[in-house]
XYZ file of C-alpha atoms in Angstrom:
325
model
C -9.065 -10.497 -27.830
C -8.376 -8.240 -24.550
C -5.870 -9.975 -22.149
C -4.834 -8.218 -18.919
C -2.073 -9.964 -16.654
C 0.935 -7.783 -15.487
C 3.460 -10.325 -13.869
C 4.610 -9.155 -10.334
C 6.786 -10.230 -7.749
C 7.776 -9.550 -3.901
C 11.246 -9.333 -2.388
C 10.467 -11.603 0.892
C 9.545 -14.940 0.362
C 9.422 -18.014 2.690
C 12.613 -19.194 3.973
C 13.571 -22.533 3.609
C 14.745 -25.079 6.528
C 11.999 -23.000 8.833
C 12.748 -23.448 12.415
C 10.676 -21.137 14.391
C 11.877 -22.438 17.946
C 15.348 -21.659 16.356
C 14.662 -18.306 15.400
C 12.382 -17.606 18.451
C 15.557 -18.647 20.768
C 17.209 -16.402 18.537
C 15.181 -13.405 18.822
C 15.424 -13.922 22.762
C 19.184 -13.917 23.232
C 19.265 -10.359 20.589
C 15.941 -9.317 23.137
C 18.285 -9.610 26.012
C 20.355 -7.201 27.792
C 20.496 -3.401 27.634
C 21.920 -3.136 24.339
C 19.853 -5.994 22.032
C 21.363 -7.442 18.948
C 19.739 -5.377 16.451
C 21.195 -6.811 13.156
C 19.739 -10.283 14.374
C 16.809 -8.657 14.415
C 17.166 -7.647 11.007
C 18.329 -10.910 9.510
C 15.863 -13.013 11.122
C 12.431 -11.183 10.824
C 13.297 -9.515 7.016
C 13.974 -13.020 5.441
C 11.012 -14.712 6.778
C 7.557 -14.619 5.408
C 4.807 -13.065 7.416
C 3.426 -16.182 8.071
C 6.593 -17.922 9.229
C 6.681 -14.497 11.221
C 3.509 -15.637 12.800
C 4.935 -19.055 13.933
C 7.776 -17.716 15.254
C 5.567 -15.383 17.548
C 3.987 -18.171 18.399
C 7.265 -20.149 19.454
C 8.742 -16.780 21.384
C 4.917 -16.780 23.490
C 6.171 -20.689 24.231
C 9.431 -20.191 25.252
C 9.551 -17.107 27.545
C 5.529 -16.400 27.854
C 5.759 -12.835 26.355
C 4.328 -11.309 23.356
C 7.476 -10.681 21.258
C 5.590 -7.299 19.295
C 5.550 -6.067 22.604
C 8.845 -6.508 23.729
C 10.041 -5.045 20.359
C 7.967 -2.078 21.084
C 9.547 -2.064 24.751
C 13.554 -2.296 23.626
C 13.305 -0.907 20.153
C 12.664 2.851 19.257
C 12.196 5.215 16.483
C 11.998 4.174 12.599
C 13.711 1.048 13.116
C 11.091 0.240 15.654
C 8.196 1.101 13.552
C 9.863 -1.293 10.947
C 10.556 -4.373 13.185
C 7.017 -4.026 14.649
C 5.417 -3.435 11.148
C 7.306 -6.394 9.997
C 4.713 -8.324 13.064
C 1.410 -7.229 11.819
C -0.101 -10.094 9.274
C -1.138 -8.144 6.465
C -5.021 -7.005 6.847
C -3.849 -5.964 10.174
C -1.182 -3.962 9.280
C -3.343 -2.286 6.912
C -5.970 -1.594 9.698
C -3.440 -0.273 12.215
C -2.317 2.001 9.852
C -5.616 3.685 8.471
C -6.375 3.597 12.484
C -3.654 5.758 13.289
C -4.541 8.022 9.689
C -7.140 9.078 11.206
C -7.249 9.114 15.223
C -4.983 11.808 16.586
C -4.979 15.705 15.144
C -5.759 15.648 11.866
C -6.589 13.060 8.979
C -4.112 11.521 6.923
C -5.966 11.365 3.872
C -2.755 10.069 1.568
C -2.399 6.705 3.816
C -6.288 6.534 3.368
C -5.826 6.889 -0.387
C -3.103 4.723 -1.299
C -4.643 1.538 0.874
C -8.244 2.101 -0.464
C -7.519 2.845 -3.761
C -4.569 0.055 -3.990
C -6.531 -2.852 -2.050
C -8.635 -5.933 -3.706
C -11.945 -7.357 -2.530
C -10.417 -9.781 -0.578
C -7.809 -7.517 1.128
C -10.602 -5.336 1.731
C -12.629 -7.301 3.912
C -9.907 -8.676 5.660
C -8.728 -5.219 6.933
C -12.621 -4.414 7.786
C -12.187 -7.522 10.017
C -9.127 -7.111 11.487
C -10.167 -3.144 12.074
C -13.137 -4.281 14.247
C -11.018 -6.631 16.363
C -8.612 -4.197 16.746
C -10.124 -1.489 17.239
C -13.695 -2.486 18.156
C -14.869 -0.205 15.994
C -16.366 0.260 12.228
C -14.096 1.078 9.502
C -17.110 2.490 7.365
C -18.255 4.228 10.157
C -14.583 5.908 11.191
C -14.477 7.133 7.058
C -17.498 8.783 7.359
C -16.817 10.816 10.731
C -13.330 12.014 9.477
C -13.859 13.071 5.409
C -16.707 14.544 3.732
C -18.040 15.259 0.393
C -17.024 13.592 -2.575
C -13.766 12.429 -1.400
C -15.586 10.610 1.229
C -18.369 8.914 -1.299
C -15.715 7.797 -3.308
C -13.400 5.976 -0.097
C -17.386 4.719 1.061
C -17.322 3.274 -2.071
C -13.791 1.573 -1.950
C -14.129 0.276 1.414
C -17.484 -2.244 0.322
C -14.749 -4.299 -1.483
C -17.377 -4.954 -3.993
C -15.815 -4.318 -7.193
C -16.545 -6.289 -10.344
C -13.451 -8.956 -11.199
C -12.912 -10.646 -14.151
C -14.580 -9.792 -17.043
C -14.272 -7.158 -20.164
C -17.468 -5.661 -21.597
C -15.772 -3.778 -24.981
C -19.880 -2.370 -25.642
C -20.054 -1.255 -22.352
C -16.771 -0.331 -21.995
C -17.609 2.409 -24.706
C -20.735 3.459 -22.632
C -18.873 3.760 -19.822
C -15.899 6.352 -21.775
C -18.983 8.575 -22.754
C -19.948 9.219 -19.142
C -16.402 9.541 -17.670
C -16.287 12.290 -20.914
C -19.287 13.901 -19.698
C -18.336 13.911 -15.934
C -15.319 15.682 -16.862
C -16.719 18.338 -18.731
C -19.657 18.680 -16.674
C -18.274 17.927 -12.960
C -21.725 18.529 -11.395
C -22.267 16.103 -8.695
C -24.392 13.597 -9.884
C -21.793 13.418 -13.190
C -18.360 13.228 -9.760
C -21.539 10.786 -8.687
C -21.512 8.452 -11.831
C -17.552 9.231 -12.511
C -16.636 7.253 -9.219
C -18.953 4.786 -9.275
C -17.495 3.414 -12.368
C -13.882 3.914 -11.215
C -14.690 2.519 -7.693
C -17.413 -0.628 -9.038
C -15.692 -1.650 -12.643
C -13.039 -4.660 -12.792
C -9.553 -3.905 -13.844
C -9.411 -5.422 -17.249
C -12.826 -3.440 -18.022
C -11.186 -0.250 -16.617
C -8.401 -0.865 -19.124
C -10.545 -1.211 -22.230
C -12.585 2.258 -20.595
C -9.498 4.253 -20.536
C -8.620 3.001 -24.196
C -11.616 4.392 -25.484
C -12.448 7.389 -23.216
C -8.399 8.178 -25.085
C -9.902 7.616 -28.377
C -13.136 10.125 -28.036
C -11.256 12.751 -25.542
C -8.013 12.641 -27.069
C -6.774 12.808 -23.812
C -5.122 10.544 -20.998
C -7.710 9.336 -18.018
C -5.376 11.094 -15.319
C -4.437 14.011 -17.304
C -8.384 14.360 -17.642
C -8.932 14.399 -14.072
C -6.349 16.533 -12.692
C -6.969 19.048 -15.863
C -11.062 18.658 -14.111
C -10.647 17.944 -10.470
C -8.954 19.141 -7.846
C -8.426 18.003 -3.545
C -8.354 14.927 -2.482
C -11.247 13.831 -4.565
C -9.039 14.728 -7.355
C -5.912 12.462 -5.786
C -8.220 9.704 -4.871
C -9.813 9.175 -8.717
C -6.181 9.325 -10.011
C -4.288 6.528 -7.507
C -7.587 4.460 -8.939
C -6.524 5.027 -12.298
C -2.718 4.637 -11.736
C -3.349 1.439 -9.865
C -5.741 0.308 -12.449
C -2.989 1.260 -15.105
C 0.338 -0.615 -13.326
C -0.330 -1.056 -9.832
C 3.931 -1.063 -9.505
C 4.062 1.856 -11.074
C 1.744 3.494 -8.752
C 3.629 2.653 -5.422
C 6.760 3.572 -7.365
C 5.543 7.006 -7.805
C 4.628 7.075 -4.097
C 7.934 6.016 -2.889
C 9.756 8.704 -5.005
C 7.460 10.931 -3.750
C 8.014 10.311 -0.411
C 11.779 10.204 -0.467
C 12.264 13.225 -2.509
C 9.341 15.140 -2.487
C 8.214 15.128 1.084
C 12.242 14.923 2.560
C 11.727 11.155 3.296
C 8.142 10.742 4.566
C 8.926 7.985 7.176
C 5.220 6.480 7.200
C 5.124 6.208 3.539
C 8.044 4.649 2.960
C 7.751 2.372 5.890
C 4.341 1.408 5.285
C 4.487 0.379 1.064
C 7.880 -1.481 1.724
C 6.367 -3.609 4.321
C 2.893 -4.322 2.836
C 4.189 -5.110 -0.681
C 6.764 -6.614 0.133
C 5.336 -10.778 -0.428
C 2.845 -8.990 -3.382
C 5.349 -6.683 -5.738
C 7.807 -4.866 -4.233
C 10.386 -6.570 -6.591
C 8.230 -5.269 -9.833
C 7.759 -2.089 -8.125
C 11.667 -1.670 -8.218
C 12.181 -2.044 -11.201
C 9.308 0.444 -12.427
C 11.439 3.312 -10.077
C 14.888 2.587 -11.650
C 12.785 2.738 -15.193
C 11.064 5.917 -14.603
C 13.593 7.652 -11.594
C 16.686 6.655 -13.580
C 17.907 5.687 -9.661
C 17.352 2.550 -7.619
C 15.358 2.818 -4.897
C 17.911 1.035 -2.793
C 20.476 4.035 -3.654
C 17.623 6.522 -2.562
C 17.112 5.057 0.958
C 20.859 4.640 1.428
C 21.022 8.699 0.995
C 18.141 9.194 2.831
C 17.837 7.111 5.937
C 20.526 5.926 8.198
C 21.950 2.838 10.723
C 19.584 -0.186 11.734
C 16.926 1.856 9.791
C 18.743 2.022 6.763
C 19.970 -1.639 7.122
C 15.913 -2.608 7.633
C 14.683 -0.856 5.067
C 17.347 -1.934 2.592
C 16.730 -5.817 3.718
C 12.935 -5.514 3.051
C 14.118 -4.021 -0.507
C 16.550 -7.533 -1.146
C 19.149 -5.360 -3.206
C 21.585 -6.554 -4.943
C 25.200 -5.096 -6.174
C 22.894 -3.892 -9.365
C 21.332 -1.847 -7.433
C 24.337 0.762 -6.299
């Protein structure tokens, strides 16, 4: 009998005794002046859910008839700014402001584009399509297209439908499914890169799982060693943050976090941008799965890294605890 459930938790969760004209008075007296209250800032907004967030938006529009994003963007600046603000966005539109900004501007940021697509369920999915449009007034599909091309671009077409399979494990099909995924590795012509991500990009998890199992028993060979030993480009980094997501999800965004701190010399976006969208899903689980595979908490990595009211966001959004030094 198959069974697929991976327990996960966040770091934020709602606080108790909510009082969002409280904490929207509060925000207002740290708002004031020339030089605001910044660690009030922090302690309020990084130990409230994003919904109680919401609320207490909602109070500060009340009490003083401004939009407090905006006036965080007016008296805040820099990382810590980007964190406060990000900490604003409910979640689908968090995710659309940021694949907005990946690809407006010089350039595409094609590794925000792949680790939201490739990390993101149905559901989340069409949310961010939604919130994208009223945004944005324009198409998320339609943006994807204009700024990638080629396979890459079939396979984040693909993504972005939101229509993958859930539920269900097909062990007959599953086998079926190994044989092509062979093939399209040994062949790589593009209908087999065709068929490959269709399966990756249309297949529920748990029947993903039972597909690697066996495309390991006829190849030998792990599914991401397979495609990086056939593929290369972003195609190539796409199919794998599939597979590593499909895998351990946690252990995916753990990966991209040590990549980002070490590899990249702290990749501000990155780190901002996983700490704040997993934090209510699995940033908790995800951790753990650093200090497993890193040897080093992630909380002592961003305390070398970043610095001041950045540092002391960040490391709130992470909940550590004296373990963690």
């Amino acid at each position: 009998m198959f069974c697929y459930f991976i327990t996960v938790q966040g770091t934020i969760f709602p606080a108790p005794n909510f009082n969002p004209v409280m904490d929207a008075q509060m925000l207002g007296g740290a708002l004031q002046g020339f030089d605001c209250n910044k660690d009030m800032l922090i302690d309020i907004l990084t130990k409230r859910s994003n919904a109680q967030r919401q609320m207490i938006a909602g109070a500060y529009q009340s009490m003083y008839g401004r939009d407090l994003t905006a006036d965080l963007k007016e008296q805040l600046s820099s990382h810590f700014k980007e964190v406060m603000v990000g900490l604003m966005y409910p979640p689908p539109s968090y995710d659309a402001h940021e694949l907005w900004h990946a690809m407006k501007g010089a350039g595409t940021d094609e590794n925000c584009l792949i680790e939201i697509l490739a990390s993101r369920t149905n559901g989340e999915i069409f949310q961010m399509r939604e919130a994208y449009c009223l945004q944005y007034n324009n198409n998320l599909q339609e943006d994807i297209y204009s700024e990638t091309s080629g396979h890459f671009r079939d396979t984040l077409m693909n993504l972005v439908q939101g229509t993958r399979e859930e539920g269900y494990a097909d062990p007959a099909m599953a086998a079926q499914d190994a044989m092509v995924l062979w093939e399209a590795c040994q062949q790589k012509t593009g209908e087999h890169k065709t068929m490959l991500q269709m399966i990756l990009c249309n297949k529920s998890y748990p029947q993903l799982w039972l597909v690697f199992q066996e495309f390991q028993n006829i190849s030998g060979q792990d599914m991401v060693d397979a495609i990086n030993d056939c593929y290369e480009g972003y195609f190539q980094e796409l199919l794998v943050a599939i597979v590593r997501c499909v895998q351990d999800k946690a252990s995916y965004f753990a990966y991209k976090l040590y990549m980002a701190i070490h590899d990249f010399g702290f990749h501000n976006k990155t780190v901002i941008r996983i700490l704040i969208a997993r934090s209510e899903i699995d940033l908790m689980t995800i951790r753990k799965r650093y200090k497993e595979r890193f040897g080093k908490s992630l909380f002592h990595d961003i305390k070398n890294f970043a610095s001041g009211h950045y540092e002391k966001a960040l490391l709130a959004i992470c909940a550590g605890d004296v373990e963690d030094y």
